[in-house]
Coordinates of C-alpha atoms and ligand atoms in Angstrom, one line a residue:
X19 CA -29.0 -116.7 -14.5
X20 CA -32.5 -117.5 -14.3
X21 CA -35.5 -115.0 -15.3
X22 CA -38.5 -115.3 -13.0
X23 CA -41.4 -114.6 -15.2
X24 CA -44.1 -115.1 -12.3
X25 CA -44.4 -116.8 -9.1
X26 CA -46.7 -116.8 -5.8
X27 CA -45.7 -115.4 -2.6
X28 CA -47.2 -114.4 0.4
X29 CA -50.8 -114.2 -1.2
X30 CA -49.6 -112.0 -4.2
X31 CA -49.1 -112.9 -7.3
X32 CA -46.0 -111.1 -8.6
X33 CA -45.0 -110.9 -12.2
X34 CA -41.8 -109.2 -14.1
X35 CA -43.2 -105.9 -15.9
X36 CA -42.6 -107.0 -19.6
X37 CA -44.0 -103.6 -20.6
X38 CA -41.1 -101.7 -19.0
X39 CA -38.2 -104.7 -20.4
X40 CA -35.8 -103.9 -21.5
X41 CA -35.7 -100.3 -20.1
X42 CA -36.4 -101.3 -16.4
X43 CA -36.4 -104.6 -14.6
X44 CA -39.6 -104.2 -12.6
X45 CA -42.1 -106.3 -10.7
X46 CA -45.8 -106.1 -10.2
X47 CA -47.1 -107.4 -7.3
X48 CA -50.8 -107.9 -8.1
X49 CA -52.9 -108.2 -4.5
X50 CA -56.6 -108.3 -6.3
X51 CA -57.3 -110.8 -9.1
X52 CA -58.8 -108.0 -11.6
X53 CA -54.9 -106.6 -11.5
X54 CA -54.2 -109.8 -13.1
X55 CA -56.5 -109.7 -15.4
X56 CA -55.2 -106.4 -16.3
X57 CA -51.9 -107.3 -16.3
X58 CA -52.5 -109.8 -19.0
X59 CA -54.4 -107.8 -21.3
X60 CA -52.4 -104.8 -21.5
X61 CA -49.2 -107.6 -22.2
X62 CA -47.6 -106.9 -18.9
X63 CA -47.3 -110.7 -18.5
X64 CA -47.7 -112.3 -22.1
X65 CA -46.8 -115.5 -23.8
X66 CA -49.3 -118.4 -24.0
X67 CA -47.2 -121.1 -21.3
X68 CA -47.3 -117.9 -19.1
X69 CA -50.5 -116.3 -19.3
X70 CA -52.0 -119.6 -18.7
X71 CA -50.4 -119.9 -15.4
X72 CA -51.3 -116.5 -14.5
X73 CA -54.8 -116.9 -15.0
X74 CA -54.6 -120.0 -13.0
X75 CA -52.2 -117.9 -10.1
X76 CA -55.0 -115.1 -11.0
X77 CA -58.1 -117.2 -9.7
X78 CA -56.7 -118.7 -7.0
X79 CA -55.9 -115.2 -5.7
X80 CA -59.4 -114.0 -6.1
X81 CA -60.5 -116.6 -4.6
X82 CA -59.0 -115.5 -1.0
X83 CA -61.3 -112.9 -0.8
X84 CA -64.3 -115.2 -0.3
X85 CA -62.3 -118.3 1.2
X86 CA -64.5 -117.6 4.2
X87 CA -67.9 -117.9 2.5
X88 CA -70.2 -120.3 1.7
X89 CA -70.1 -122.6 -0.7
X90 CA -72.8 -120.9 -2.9
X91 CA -70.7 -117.6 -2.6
X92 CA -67.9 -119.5 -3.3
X93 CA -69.3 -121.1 -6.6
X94 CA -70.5 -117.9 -8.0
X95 CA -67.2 -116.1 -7.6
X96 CA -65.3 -118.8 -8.9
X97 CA -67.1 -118.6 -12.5
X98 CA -67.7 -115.2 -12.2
X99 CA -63.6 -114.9 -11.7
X100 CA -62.7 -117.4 -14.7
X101 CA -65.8 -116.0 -16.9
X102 CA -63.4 -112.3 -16.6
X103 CA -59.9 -114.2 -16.7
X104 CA -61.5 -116.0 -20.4
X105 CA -61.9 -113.0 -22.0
X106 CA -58.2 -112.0 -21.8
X107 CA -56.6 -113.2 -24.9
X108 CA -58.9 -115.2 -27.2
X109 CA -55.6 -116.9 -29.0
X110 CA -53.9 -118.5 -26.5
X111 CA -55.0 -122.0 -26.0
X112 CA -52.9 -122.4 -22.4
X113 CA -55.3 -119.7 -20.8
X114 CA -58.2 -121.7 -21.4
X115 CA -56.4 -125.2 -20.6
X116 CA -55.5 -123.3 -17.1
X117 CA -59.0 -122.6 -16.6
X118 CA -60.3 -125.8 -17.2
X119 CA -57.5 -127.3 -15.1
X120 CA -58.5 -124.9 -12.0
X121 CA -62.4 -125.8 -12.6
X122 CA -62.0 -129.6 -12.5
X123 CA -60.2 -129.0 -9.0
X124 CA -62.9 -126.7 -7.9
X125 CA -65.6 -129.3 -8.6
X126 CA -63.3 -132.0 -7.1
X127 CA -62.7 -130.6 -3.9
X128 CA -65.8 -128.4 -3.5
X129 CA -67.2 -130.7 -0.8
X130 CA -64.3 -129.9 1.4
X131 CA -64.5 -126.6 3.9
X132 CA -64.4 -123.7 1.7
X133 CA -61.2 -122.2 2.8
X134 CA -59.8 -125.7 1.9
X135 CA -60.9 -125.5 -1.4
X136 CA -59.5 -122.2 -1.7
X137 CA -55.9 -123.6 -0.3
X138 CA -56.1 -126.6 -2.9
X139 CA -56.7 -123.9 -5.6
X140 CA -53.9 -122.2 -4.6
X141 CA -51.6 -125.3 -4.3
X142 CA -52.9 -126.2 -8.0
X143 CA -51.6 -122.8 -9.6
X144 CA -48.0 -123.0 -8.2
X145 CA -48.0 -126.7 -9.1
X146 CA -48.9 -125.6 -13.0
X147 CA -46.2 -123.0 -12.6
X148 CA -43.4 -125.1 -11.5
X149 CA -44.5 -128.0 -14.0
X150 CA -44.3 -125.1 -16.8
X151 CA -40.6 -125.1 -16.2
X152 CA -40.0 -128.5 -16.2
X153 CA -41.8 -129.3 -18.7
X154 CA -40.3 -126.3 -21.1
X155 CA -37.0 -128.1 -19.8
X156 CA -38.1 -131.8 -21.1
X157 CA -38.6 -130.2 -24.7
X158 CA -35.3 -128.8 -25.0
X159 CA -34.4 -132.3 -24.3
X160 CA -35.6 -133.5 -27.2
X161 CA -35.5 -130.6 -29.3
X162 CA -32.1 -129.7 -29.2
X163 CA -31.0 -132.9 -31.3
X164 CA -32.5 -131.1 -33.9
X165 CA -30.0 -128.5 -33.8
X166 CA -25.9 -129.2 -34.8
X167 CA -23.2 -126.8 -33.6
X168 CA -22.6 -123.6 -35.9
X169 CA -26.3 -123.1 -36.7
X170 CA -27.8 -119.8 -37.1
X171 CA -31.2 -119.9 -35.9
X172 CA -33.8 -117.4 -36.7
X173 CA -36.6 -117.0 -34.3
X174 CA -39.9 -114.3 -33.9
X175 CA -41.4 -112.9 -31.5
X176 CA -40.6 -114.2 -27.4
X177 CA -40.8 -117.6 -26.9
X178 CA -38.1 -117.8 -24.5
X179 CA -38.3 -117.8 -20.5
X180 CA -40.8 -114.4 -20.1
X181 CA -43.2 -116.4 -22.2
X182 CA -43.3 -119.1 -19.9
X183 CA -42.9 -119.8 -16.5
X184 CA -39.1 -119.9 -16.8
X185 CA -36.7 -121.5 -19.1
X186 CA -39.1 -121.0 -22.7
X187 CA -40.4 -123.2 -25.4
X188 CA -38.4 -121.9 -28.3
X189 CA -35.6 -120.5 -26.9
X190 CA -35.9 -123.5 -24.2
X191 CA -34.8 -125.8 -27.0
X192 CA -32.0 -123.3 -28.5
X193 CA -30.9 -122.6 -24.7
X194 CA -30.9 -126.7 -24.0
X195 CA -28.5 -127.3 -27.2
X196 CA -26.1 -124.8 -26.2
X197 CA -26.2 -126.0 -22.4
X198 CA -24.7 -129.2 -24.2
X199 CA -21.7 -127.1 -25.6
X200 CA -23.3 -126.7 -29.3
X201 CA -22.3 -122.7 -30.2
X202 CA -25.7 -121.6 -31.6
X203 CA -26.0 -118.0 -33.1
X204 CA -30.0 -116.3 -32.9
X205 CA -31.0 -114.0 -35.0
X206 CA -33.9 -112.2 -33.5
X207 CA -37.1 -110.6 -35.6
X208 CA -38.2 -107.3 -34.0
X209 CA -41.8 -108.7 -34.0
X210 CA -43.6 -105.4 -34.9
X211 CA -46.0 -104.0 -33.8
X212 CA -44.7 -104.9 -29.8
X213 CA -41.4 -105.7 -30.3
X214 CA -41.1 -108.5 -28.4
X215 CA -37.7 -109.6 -30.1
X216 CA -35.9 -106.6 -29.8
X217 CA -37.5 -106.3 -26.3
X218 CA -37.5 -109.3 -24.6
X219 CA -36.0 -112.2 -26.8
X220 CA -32.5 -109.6 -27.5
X221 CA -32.7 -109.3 -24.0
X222 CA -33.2 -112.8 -22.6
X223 CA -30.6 -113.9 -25.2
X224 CA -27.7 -111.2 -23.6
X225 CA -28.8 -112.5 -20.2
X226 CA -28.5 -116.0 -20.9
X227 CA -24.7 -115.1 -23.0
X228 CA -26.3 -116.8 -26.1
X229 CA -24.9 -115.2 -29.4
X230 CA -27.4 -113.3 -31.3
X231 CA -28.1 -110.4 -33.7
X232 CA -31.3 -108.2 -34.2
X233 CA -32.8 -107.6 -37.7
X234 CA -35.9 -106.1 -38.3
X235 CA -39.1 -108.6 -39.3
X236 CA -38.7 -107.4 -43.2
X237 CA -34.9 -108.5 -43.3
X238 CA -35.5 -112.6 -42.7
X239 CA -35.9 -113.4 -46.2
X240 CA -32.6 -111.7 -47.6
X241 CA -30.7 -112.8 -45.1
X242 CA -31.9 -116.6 -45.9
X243 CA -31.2 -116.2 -49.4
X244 CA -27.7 -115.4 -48.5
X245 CA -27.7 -118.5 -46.5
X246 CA -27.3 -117.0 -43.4
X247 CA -30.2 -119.1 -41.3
X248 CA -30.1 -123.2 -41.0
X249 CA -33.3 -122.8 -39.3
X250 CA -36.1 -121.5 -37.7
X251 CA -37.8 -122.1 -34.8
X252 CA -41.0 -120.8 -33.0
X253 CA -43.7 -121.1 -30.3
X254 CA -47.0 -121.3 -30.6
X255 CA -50.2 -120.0 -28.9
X256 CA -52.5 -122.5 -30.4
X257 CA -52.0 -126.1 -32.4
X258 CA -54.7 -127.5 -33.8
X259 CA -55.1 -131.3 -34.4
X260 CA -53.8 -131.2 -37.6
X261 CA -50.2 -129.5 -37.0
X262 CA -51.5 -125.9 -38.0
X263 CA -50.0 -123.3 -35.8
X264 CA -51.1 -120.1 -34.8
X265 CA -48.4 -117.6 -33.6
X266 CA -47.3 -114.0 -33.1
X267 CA -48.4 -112.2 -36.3
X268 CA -45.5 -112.4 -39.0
X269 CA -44.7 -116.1 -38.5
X270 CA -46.7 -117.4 -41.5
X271 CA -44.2 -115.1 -43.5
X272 CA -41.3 -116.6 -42.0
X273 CA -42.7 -120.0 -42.5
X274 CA -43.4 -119.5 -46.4
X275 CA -39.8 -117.8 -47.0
X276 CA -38.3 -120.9 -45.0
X277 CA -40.2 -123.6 -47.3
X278 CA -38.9 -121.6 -50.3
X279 CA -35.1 -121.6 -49.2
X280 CA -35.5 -124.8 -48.0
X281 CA -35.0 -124.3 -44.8
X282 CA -36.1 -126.1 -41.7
X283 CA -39.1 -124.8 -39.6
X284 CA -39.4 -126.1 -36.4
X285 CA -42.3 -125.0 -33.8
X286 CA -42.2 -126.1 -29.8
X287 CA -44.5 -125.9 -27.7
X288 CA -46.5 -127.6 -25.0
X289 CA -49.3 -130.0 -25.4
X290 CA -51.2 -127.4 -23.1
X291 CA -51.1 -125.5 -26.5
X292 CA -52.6 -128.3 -28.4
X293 CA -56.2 -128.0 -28.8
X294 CA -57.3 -131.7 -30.5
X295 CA -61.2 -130.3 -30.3
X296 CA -59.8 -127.6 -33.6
X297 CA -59.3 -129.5 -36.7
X298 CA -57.8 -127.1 -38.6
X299 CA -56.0 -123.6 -38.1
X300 CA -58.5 -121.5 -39.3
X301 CA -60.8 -122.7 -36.5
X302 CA -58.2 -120.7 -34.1
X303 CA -60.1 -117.7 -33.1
X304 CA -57.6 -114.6 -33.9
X305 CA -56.9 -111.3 -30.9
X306 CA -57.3 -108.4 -32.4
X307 CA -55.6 -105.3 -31.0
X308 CA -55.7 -101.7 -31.1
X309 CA -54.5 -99.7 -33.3
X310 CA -52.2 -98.0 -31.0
X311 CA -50.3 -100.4 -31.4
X312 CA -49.5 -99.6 -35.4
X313 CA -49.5 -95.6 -35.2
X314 CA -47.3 -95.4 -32.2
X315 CA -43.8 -96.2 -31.9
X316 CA -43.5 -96.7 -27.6
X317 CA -45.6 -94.2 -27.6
X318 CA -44.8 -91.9 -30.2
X319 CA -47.2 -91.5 -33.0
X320 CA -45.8 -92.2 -36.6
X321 CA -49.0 -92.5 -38.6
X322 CA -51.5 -89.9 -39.4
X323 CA -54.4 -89.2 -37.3
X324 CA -57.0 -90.9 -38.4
X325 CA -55.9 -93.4 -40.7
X326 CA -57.6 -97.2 -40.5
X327 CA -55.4 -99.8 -38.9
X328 CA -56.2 -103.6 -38.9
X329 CA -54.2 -105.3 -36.7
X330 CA -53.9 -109.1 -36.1
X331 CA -51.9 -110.4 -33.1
X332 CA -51.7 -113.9 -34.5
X333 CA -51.2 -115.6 -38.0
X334 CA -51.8 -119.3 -38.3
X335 CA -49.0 -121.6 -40.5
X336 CA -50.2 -124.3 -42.3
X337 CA -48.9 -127.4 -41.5
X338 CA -47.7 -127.9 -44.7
X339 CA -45.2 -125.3 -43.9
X340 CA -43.9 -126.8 -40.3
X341 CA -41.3 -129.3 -40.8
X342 CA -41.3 -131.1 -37.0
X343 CA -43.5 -130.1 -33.7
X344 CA -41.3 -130.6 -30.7
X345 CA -42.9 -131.1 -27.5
X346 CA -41.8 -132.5 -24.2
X347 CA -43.0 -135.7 -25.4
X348 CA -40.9 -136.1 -27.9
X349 CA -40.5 -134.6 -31.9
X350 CA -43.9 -135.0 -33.9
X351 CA -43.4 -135.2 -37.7
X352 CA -46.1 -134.7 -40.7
X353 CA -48.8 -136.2 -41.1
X354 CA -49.3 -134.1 -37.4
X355 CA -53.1 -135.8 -37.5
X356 CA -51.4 -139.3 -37.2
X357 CA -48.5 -138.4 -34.7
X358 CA -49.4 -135.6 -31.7
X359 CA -52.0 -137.7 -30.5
X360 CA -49.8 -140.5 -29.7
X361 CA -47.0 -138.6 -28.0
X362 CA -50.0 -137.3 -25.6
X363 CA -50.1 -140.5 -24.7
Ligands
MRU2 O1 -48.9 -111.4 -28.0 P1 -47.9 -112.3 -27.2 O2 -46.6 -111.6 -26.9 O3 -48.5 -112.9 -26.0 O4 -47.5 -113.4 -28.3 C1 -46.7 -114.5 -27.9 C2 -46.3 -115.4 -29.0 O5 -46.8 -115.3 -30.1 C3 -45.4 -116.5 -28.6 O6 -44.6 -116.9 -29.7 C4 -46.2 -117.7 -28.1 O7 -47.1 -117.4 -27.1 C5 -45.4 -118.8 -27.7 S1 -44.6 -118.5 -26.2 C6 -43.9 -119.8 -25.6

């Protein structure tokens, strides 16, 4: 079974509703780049790996509009276009490596015709989005050695194929060790305040036949001190040089409760999510989102009116806490400062 998260066709960039999952299975066909934009603020489309390639997807489609301009016009909707598509989701580090990525082939093949620049744009987005699979693919390569047969793996949020452009980071590596016959048993965190385990990792898993079971985000540490998880394993939105990891809010918890049970903590991701120009996590600038988001319940208020919310999307784990970095380069291990930069080759 394979989950398409987003893909290009016939000059519309069309994306699985993640809001309606698991409800509905939906698609949004977005015609107009601002949709897009939308699409990724409102968590529509969401995961770092996949919001990166819909910005990139995004541009190329706004860009059709003026494909028949000059090459002025063509320059200032191009930054006007990735100026809006920057100001999505401050966390994720793949949105902005997209956008970089899409600017260096504008100014490479701006002296071409303008319509051909626009075509090479276009060709650029659905080449990140098919190298987001493969790439999610070489990581479960390597990081399913980490995993042995009968584990019980706990894992937050959705780092799994709707995160990405298909097959997932996390749940790329947990899928890749039971594609090699290892039984591997999830349990999935809610992830409050979205839910995007019991929405979208519960659901992915059932697709995909994987064994899991759902707990609520204030269950993990009891059911490690029973001894009920080998490990745990994450994504990441942003990595910075020295291994520290900001993910979905309610990872740093996981990550401290895992160090005290000694238990393994694994985080995959992509070296798109790497950002060597951060030193250290709290560089990593933090989203934060409404407070809908705490006094609702889908919708249905369960707070008081008028009560102050604060709400974080993202938390940032030490590196202290993480006990290997898998990429599709291969397994980085502390001291992280000495060994992601040689992997990236
Ligand atoms: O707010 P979200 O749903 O975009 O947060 C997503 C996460 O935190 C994921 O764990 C992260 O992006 C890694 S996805 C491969």
């Amino acid at each position: 079974m394979t989950i398409r998260t987003i893909f290009w066709e016939d000059n519309t960039v069309v994306m699985i509703d993640q809001k309606a999952l698991p409800q509905e299975e939906r698609y949004l066909a977005c015609r107009h780049y601002e949709e897009v934009v939308a699409a990724i603020k409102d968590l529509t489309i969401r995961g770092a790996p996949a919001i990166g390639v819909a910005a990139a997807m995004g541009i190329a489609l706004g860009m059709l509009t003026v494909s028949s301009s000059s090459h002025e016009n063509l320059k200032s909707a191009f930054h006007e276009i990735c100026t809006q598509f920057s100001r999505t989701r401050p966390t994720a580090r793949n949105l902005f490596w997209a956008i970089e990525r899409m600017k260096k082939l504008f100014e490479d093949t701006l002296s071409s015709s303008p319509a051909r620049v626009v075509e090479a744009l276009t060709e650029e987005a659905i080449r990140m989005c098919e190298e987001d699979i493969a790439i999610n693919k070489r990581m479960g390569m390597q990081g399913k050695t980490l995993f042995r047969d009968g584990d019980n793996v706990l894992t937050h949020c959705n780092a799994g194929a709707l995160a990405t452009a298909g097959y997932g980071t996390a749940l790329g590596v947990i899928r890749a060790a039971c594609e090699e016959g290892k039984k591997i048993h999830v349990y999935v965190d809610e992830t409050r305040p979205v839910l995007q385990g019991a929405r979208l990792t519960a659901w992915e898993l059932m697709k995909e036949n994987i064994p899991a079971t759902l707990i609520t985000d204030n269950m993990a540490g009891f059911l490690m001190k029973q001894g009920r998880i080998h490990k745990v394993i994450v994504g990441a939105d942003r990595i910075a040089a020295n291994g520290d990891a900001a993910n979905k809010i309610g990872t740093y918890s996981l990550a401290v409760l895992a160090k005290e049970h000694n238990i393994p903590f694994y985080v995959a991701a992509p070296f798109s999510t790497i950002d060597m120009s951060i030193r250290q996590g709290d560089e990593i600038p933090i989203e934060e989102r409404n407070a809908e988001e705490v006094t609702t319940f889908r919708d249905v208020r369960v707070a008081p009116e008028g009560i102050a919310v604060y709400n974080p999307a993202f938390d940032v784990t030490p590196h202290r806490y993480i006990t290997a970095i898998i990429t599709e380069a291969g397994i980085a291990l502390p001291p992280y400062m000495e060994t992601i930069r040689p992997l990236q080759g």
